[in-house]
Amino acid sequence: LISAATLAEVAEIAGVGQSTVSRVLRNHGSFSTSTRDKVLAAVSGLGYVPNRIAGSLASAGSRLVAIVVPSLSNIVFADLLTGASNALEQKGIQCVIGVTDYDAQREETLIASMLAWRPAAIMVAGLEHTEPSLRMLRVSGARVAELLDIDGEGVDLVVGFSNRAAGAASAQHLLSRGYRRIGYVGHDLERDKRAGKRYAAFRDTLLEAGFPLSDLQTAPAGSSVEVGRVGLEALLARSPRLDAVYFSNDDMAIGGYFHCLSRDISIPGELALFGYNGLNIATVAPQPLTTIRTPRTLVGKVGAELVISAAPAQTIDLGFELIVGATA
Amino acid sequence: LISAATLAEVAEIAGVGQSTVSRVLRNHGSFSTSTRDKVLAAVSGLGYVPNRIAGSLASAGSRLVAIVVPSLSNIVFADLLTGASNALEQKGIQCVIGVTDYDAQREETLIASMLAWRPAAIMVAGLEHTEPSLRMLRVSGARVAELLDIDGEGVDLVVGFSNRAAGAASAQHLLSRGYRRIGYVGHDLERDKRAGKRYAAFRDTLLEAGFPLSDLQTAPAGSSVEVGRVGLEALLARSPRLDAVYFSNDDMAIGGYFHCLSRDISIPGELALFGYNGLNIATVAPQPLTTIRTPRTLVGKVGAELVISAAPAQTIDLGFELIVGATA
DNA sequence: GTGAAAGCGCTAACAG
DNA sequence: CTGTTAGCGCTTTCAC
């Protein structure tokens, strides 16, 4: 950066002390109307923009919130960020974001480098982190919010919903509709811990009901429409008699839906489909997808508001909603 | 934040001077192996994390890049951010992001507050900004990259592709396939300037060819599958004899596709559909959408690399690719 | 190869 | 209501 005006220059031009300029600019403390006008005139004359780096150093409070998410291509996290960023922007807080690509090691590195900016708070996705990550989060002094999952132990604030409960509810819905030969199509559950929890609860619920999961097909890849389509194709090639399939999320389910369309598999007559997330596209399809809608944007908003507040450590369950569409 | 270890403490424990610790940590300047070991031991003993706020203040260089995008729900910007954030992360640079919601005023406010962090560079979407925004960008001293559009005058670096050319190419494709009664379904073109440019070029190209746009339907809303579906329905209600429709983007086009599916309108026989973006979902649909694929992630990557480099001001056209699918 | 000292631009007590 | 005075934690000459 080149020369930017400084507080000292503003003070000089306005003919007042630096602290006075500081007070006026932050509208904190007291000053006369006339000094305020002088200061403001000098500020706009110089095109002065306060240096927050210096401000943060001096006040030991950084108006910066770090947000670490696994991915941005997944709309879930984009929505989360939208909610959080709106809430933070309103408070004049900037957000620094990092993308882990579902890699716990990378998350650890990212957390370390974000902490170097001494953020007032840090928001991360999920409750599963490496030991060093957890240690850093605990000792950083920054407020911590873990989002989108409440099945487990949190460091400080936890805002989300139960992925286990969602998986179980999905299984129960399919069972209650009479489906018995149920399959699963998923993406990489090793990396996406929340999808893994949904799957586990789904499978266990079926098992307890006496109708164990018939077959499953997972791919060591991120979720996408394509992976869902290919996954369902592979699953049906192996287990053609399935009557329902649970997908790791809506993107995957839309892929499955596309497969059925192109093979003229009638839905839900021949095969029922169940997704997760409640994406717009899923609800607008010719046959709206039966799925679970999650309050992602709200999680971001509530998480952000809480994390910059003085609220005590707590877990907040924002719940989810089962949307009965036309596919199951 | 609470007490975090400081450079001074590390120096004390290691029994060396502060500047030595600083040199070791940044691996800059010279020091003996033994001092390095002492320093590193002290660092890990204390769990010391350098304070980048202080570092930036002292060195007047902030390893922070600001990125301002209109939206996150639009995959285009998510992809852009993914490309940029990967490239930046690799260089140990943090990105601060802001979302304007397609609002030029909000963009102006955001640019101002990001500049307060004295970022090394700032990346924004498009070339259209308010006068004050442009002024700030020009005098900030930060490197500037304007992304995703090259049709116009840039401040510094410009990386993207021509939206006008994309609109024209779409029109030419439809004309070359013999379509003559062509309609348009779009979202809010006032706010999404790039979609507006595509539309204008599309319309002009048709006009010049002697087959002016038959009808258009736009909604004062962001783009979505739903808006596309409803838009096509409205358009066809008014102009049932159209033989092709150009959509403002793939989300919208998928919505149109869904409408056709549910009304049994045969594609492309009765109606041809043309999108924009080349989203994964569009290429995996039972009938792959005819669309234009844009190198969004690459734009983010190239923009990021350039903006933190010493490259001279320039405009880089990364081009686009017309994907002939099954819908037009 | 290493340390001392002087800031970076601002905020936060304090006096006045 | 306003100015003076110390730093915040680090980088960076500049001697040694």
Coordinates of C-alpha atoms in Angstrom, one line a residue, chain B residues 56-321:
Chain B
S56 CA 1.4 -6.2 9.8
L57 CA 1.5 -2.9 11.6
A58 CA 5.3 -3.1 12.0
S59 CA 6.0 -4.2 8.5
A60 CA 3.3 -2.3 6.7
G61 CA 2.3 -5.3 4.7
S62 CA -0.7 -7.2 5.6
R63 CA -0.8 -10.7 4.0
L64 CA -4.6 -10.1 3.8
V65 CA -6.5 -10.1 0.6
A66 CA -10.1 -8.7 0.5
I67 CA -12.6 -10.3 -1.8
V68 CA -16.0 -8.8 -2.4
V69 CA -18.7 -10.8 -4.2
P70 CA -22.3 -10.2 -4.9
S71 CA -23.6 -13.5 -3.4
L72 CA -22.6 -16.9 -2.2
S73 CA -25.7 -18.8 -3.1
N74 CA -24.7 -18.4 -6.7
I75 CA -22.3 -21.2 -7.4
V76 CA -20.3 -19.0 -9.7
F77 CA -19.0 -16.9 -6.9
A78 CA -18.5 -19.9 -4.6
D79 CA -16.3 -21.4 -7.4
L80 CA -14.5 -18.1 -7.8
L81 CA -13.8 -18.0 -4.1
T82 CA -12.6 -21.6 -4.1
G83 CA -10.1 -20.9 -6.8
A84 CA -8.9 -17.7 -5.1
S85 CA -8.8 -19.1 -1.6
N86 CA -6.8 -22.1 -2.7
A87 CA -4.3 -20.0 -4.5
L88 CA -4.0 -17.5 -1.6
E89 CA -3.8 -20.2 1.1
Q90 CA -0.8 -21.6 -0.6
K91 CA 1.0 -18.4 -0.2
G92 CA 0.0 -18.1 3.4
I93 CA -2.4 -15.3 2.7
Q94 CA -5.7 -15.0 4.5
C95 CA -8.8 -13.8 2.7
V96 CA -11.4 -11.5 4.1
I97 CA -14.7 -11.7 2.3
G98 CA -17.7 -9.5 1.9
V99 CA -21.0 -10.1 0.3
T100 CA -22.8 -7.3 -1.4
D101 CA -26.1 -9.0 -2.3
Y102 CA -25.8 -7.3 -5.7
D103 CA -26.1 -3.9 -4.1
A104 CA -23.7 -1.2 -5.4
Q105 CA -24.1 0.8 -2.2
R106 CA -23.4 -2.1 0.0
E107 CA -20.4 -2.8 -2.2
E108 CA -19.1 0.7 -1.5
T109 CA -19.5 0.3 2.2
L110 CA -17.8 -3.0 2.2
I111 CA -14.9 -1.8 0.1
A112 CA -14.4 1.0 2.6
S113 CA -14.4 -1.3 5.6
M114 CA -12.1 -3.9 4.0
L115 CA -9.7 -1.2 3.0
A116 CA -9.5 -0.3 6.7
W117 CA -7.6 -3.6 7.1
R118 CA -5.0 -2.4 4.6
P119 CA -5.2 -5.5 2.5
A120 CA -2.4 -6.2 0.1
A121 CA -5.0 -6.6 -2.6
I122 CA -8.7 -6.5 -3.2
M123 CA -10.7 -8.5 -5.6
V124 CA -14.2 -7.6 -6.7
A125 CA -16.7 -9.0 -9.2
G126 CA -17.3 -7.1 -12.4
L127 CA -16.3 -3.7 -13.7
E128 CA -19.3 -1.7 -12.6
H129 CA -18.9 0.2 -9.3
T130 CA -20.0 3.5 -7.8
E131 CA -17.8 6.5 -8.3
P132 CA -16.7 6.5 -4.7
S133 CA -15.9 2.8 -4.9
L134 CA -13.7 3.4 -7.9
R135 CA -11.9 6.2 -6.2
M136 CA -11.2 4.2 -3.2
L137 CA -9.9 1.3 -5.3
R138 CA -7.7 3.6 -7.2
V139 CA -6.1 5.4 -4.3
S140 CA -6.0 2.6 -1.8
G141 CA -2.5 1.5 -2.7
A142 CA -3.8 -2.1 -2.7
R143 CA -3.6 -4.1 -5.9
V144 CA -7.0 -4.4 -7.5
A145 CA -8.5 -7.3 -9.5
E146 CA -11.9 -7.1 -11.2
L147 CA -13.2 -10.5 -12.1
L148 CA -15.6 -12.3 -14.3
D149 CA -16.1 -9.6 -16.9
I150 CA -13.8 -8.0 -19.3
D151 CA -16.3 -5.8 -21.2
G152 CA -15.2 -2.4 -20.0
E153 CA -12.5 -0.3 -18.4
G154 CA -10.7 -1.8 -15.4
V155 CA -8.8 -0.1 -12.6
D156 CA -5.8 -2.4 -12.5
L157 CA -6.0 -6.1 -13.2
V158 CA -9.0 -7.5 -15.0
V159 CA -9.5 -11.3 -15.3
G160 CA -12.5 -13.0 -16.8
F161 CA -14.2 -13.4 -20.1
S162 CA -16.6 -11.5 -22.3
N163 CA -20.2 -11.7 -21.3
R164 CA -21.2 -9.8 -24.4
A165 CA -19.4 -12.4 -26.5
A166 CA -21.1 -15.1 -24.6
G167 CA -24.5 -13.6 -25.2
A168 CA -23.7 -13.2 -28.9
A169 CA -22.4 -16.7 -29.3
S170 CA -25.6 -18.1 -27.7
A171 CA -27.7 -16.2 -30.2
Q172 CA -25.6 -17.3 -33.1
H173 CA -25.9 -20.9 -32.0
L174 CA -29.6 -20.8 -31.8
L175 CA -29.9 -19.1 -35.2
S176 CA -27.5 -21.6 -36.8
R177 CA -29.7 -24.4 -35.6
G178 CA -32.7 -22.8 -37.3
Y179 CA -34.5 -21.4 -34.3
R180 CA -36.4 -18.2 -35.2
R181 CA -39.0 -17.5 -32.6
I182 CA -36.8 -17.0 -29.7
G183 CA -37.6 -15.8 -26.2
Y184 CA -35.7 -14.9 -23.1
V185 CA -36.2 -15.7 -19.4
G186 CA -34.1 -13.8 -16.9
H187 CA -33.8 -12.6 -13.4
D188 CA -33.0 -9.1 -12.1
L189 CA -30.7 -7.6 -14.8
E190 CA -30.5 -4.2 -13.1
R191 CA -28.5 -5.7 -10.3
D192 CA -26.7 -8.5 -12.1
K193 CA -24.8 -6.4 -14.7
R194 CA -23.1 -9.3 -16.3
A195 CA -26.3 -11.1 -17.0
G196 CA -27.6 -7.8 -18.4
K197 CA -24.6 -7.6 -20.8
R198 CA -25.2 -11.1 -22.0
Y199 CA -28.9 -10.4 -22.6
A200 CA -28.1 -7.1 -24.5
A201 CA -25.7 -8.8 -26.8
F202 CA -28.0 -11.8 -27.3
R203 CA -30.9 -9.5 -28.2
D204 CA -28.8 -7.3 -30.5
T205 CA -27.3 -10.3 -32.3
L206 CA -30.8 -11.6 -33.0
L207 CA -31.9 -8.3 -34.2
E208 CA -29.0 -7.8 -36.6
A209 CA -29.7 -11.2 -38.0
G210 CA -33.2 -10.1 -38.8
F211 CA -35.0 -12.3 -36.2
P212 CA -35.6 -10.0 -33.3
L213 CA -36.3 -11.5 -29.8
S214 CA -39.9 -12.6 -29.8
D215 CA -40.7 -12.1 -26.1
L216 CA -39.0 -11.8 -22.8
Q217 CA -39.8 -12.5 -19.2
T218 CA -37.7 -11.2 -16.3
A219 CA -38.3 -11.2 -12.6
P220 CA -37.1 -8.6 -10.1
A221 CA -35.4 -11.4 -8.1
G222 CA -32.1 -13.3 -7.9
S223 CA -31.7 -16.2 -10.2
S224 CA -32.9 -19.6 -9.0
V225 CA -34.4 -22.8 -10.3
E226 CA -37.8 -21.7 -9.1
V227 CA -37.6 -18.3 -10.8
G228 CA -36.6 -20.0 -14.1
R229 CA -39.5 -22.4 -13.9
V230 CA -42.1 -19.8 -13.1
G231 CA -40.6 -17.5 -15.7
L232 CA -40.8 -20.0 -18.5
E233 CA -44.3 -20.8 -17.6
A234 CA -45.3 -17.1 -17.8
L235 CA -43.4 -16.6 -21.0
L236 CA -45.1 -19.6 -22.7
A237 CA -48.5 -18.6 -21.4
R238 CA -48.1 -15.4 -23.3
S239 CA -46.1 -16.6 -26.3
P240 CA -46.9 -20.3 -26.8
R241 CA -45.3 -20.4 -30.3
L242 CA -41.7 -19.9 -29.2
D243 CA -39.3 -22.5 -30.5
A244 CA -36.3 -21.6 -28.3
V245 CA -35.6 -19.8 -25.0
Y246 CA -32.4 -18.3 -23.7
F247 CA -32.0 -18.2 -20.0
S248 CA -30.0 -15.8 -17.9
N249 CA -28.1 -18.8 -16.5
D250 CA -28.2 -22.5 -15.8
D251 CA -30.1 -22.4 -12.6
M252 CA -32.9 -20.6 -14.5
A253 CA -32.6 -23.0 -17.4
I254 CA -32.9 -26.0 -15.1
G255 CA -36.1 -24.5 -13.8
G256 CA -37.3 -24.1 -17.4
Y257 CA -36.3 -27.7 -18.0
F258 CA -38.3 -28.8 -15.1
H259 CA -41.3 -26.9 -16.3
C260 CA -41.0 -28.7 -19.7
L261 CA -40.7 -32.1 -18.0
S262 CA -43.8 -31.5 -16.0
R263 CA -45.8 -30.2 -19.0
D264 CA -44.5 -32.9 -21.3
I265 CA -43.0 -30.3 -23.6
S266 CA -40.6 -32.2 -25.8
I267 CA -37.0 -30.8 -25.9
P268 CA -35.6 -29.7 -28.2
G269 CA -38.4 -30.6 -30.6
E270 CA -41.1 -28.3 -29.3
L271 CA -38.8 -26.0 -27.4
A272 CA -35.1 -25.6 -27.3
L273 CA -33.4 -24.4 -24.1
F274 CA -30.1 -22.6 -23.7
G275 CA -28.3 -21.7 -20.4
Y276 CA -25.1 -20.2 -19.2
N277 CA -22.4 -21.3 -16.8
G278 CA -21.9 -25.0 -17.5
L279 CA -22.9 -26.2 -14.0
N280 CA -22.3 -29.8 -13.2
I281 CA -26.0 -30.4 -12.7
A282 CA -26.7 -29.1 -16.2
T283 CA -24.4 -31.5 -17.9
V284 CA -25.7 -34.5 -15.9
A285 CA -29.4 -33.9 -16.6
P286 CA -31.1 -36.6 -18.6
Q287 CA -30.8 -34.2 -21.5
P288 CA -27.6 -32.3 -21.0
L289 CA -28.3 -28.6 -21.2
T290 CA -26.8 -26.7 -24.1
T291 CA -24.9 -23.9 -22.3
I292 CA -21.7 -22.0 -22.1
R293 CA -19.1 -23.1 -19.7
T294 CA -17.2 -20.4 -17.9
P295 CA -13.8 -20.9 -16.2
R296 CA -14.9 -19.5 -12.9
T297 CA -12.5 -21.3 -10.6
L298 CA -9.7 -20.5 -12.9
V299 CA -10.6 -16.9 -12.9
G300 CA -10.4 -16.9 -9.1
K301 CA -7.0 -18.7 -9.2
V302 CA -5.5 -16.5 -11.9
G303 CA -6.9 -13.4 -10.4
A304 CA -5.5 -14.2 -7.0
E305 CA -2.0 -15.1 -8.3
L306 CA -1.8 -12.0 -10.3
V307 CA -3.1 -9.7 -7.7
I308 CA -0.4 -10.6 -5.2
S309 CA 2.2 -10.5 -7.9
A310 CA 4.1 -7.6 -9.4
A311 CA 2.4 -8.1 -12.8
P312 CA 1.6 -4.9 -14.7
A313 CA -2.0 -3.8 -15.0
Q314 CA -3.7 -5.8 -17.7
T315 CA -6.8 -7.5 -18.9
I316 CA -6.8 -11.3 -19.2
D317 CA -9.5 -13.0 -21.2
L318 CA -9.9 -16.6 -20.0
G319 CA -12.6 -17.3 -22.6
F320 CA -15.6 -19.6 -22.4
E321 CA -16.7 -22.7 -24.2

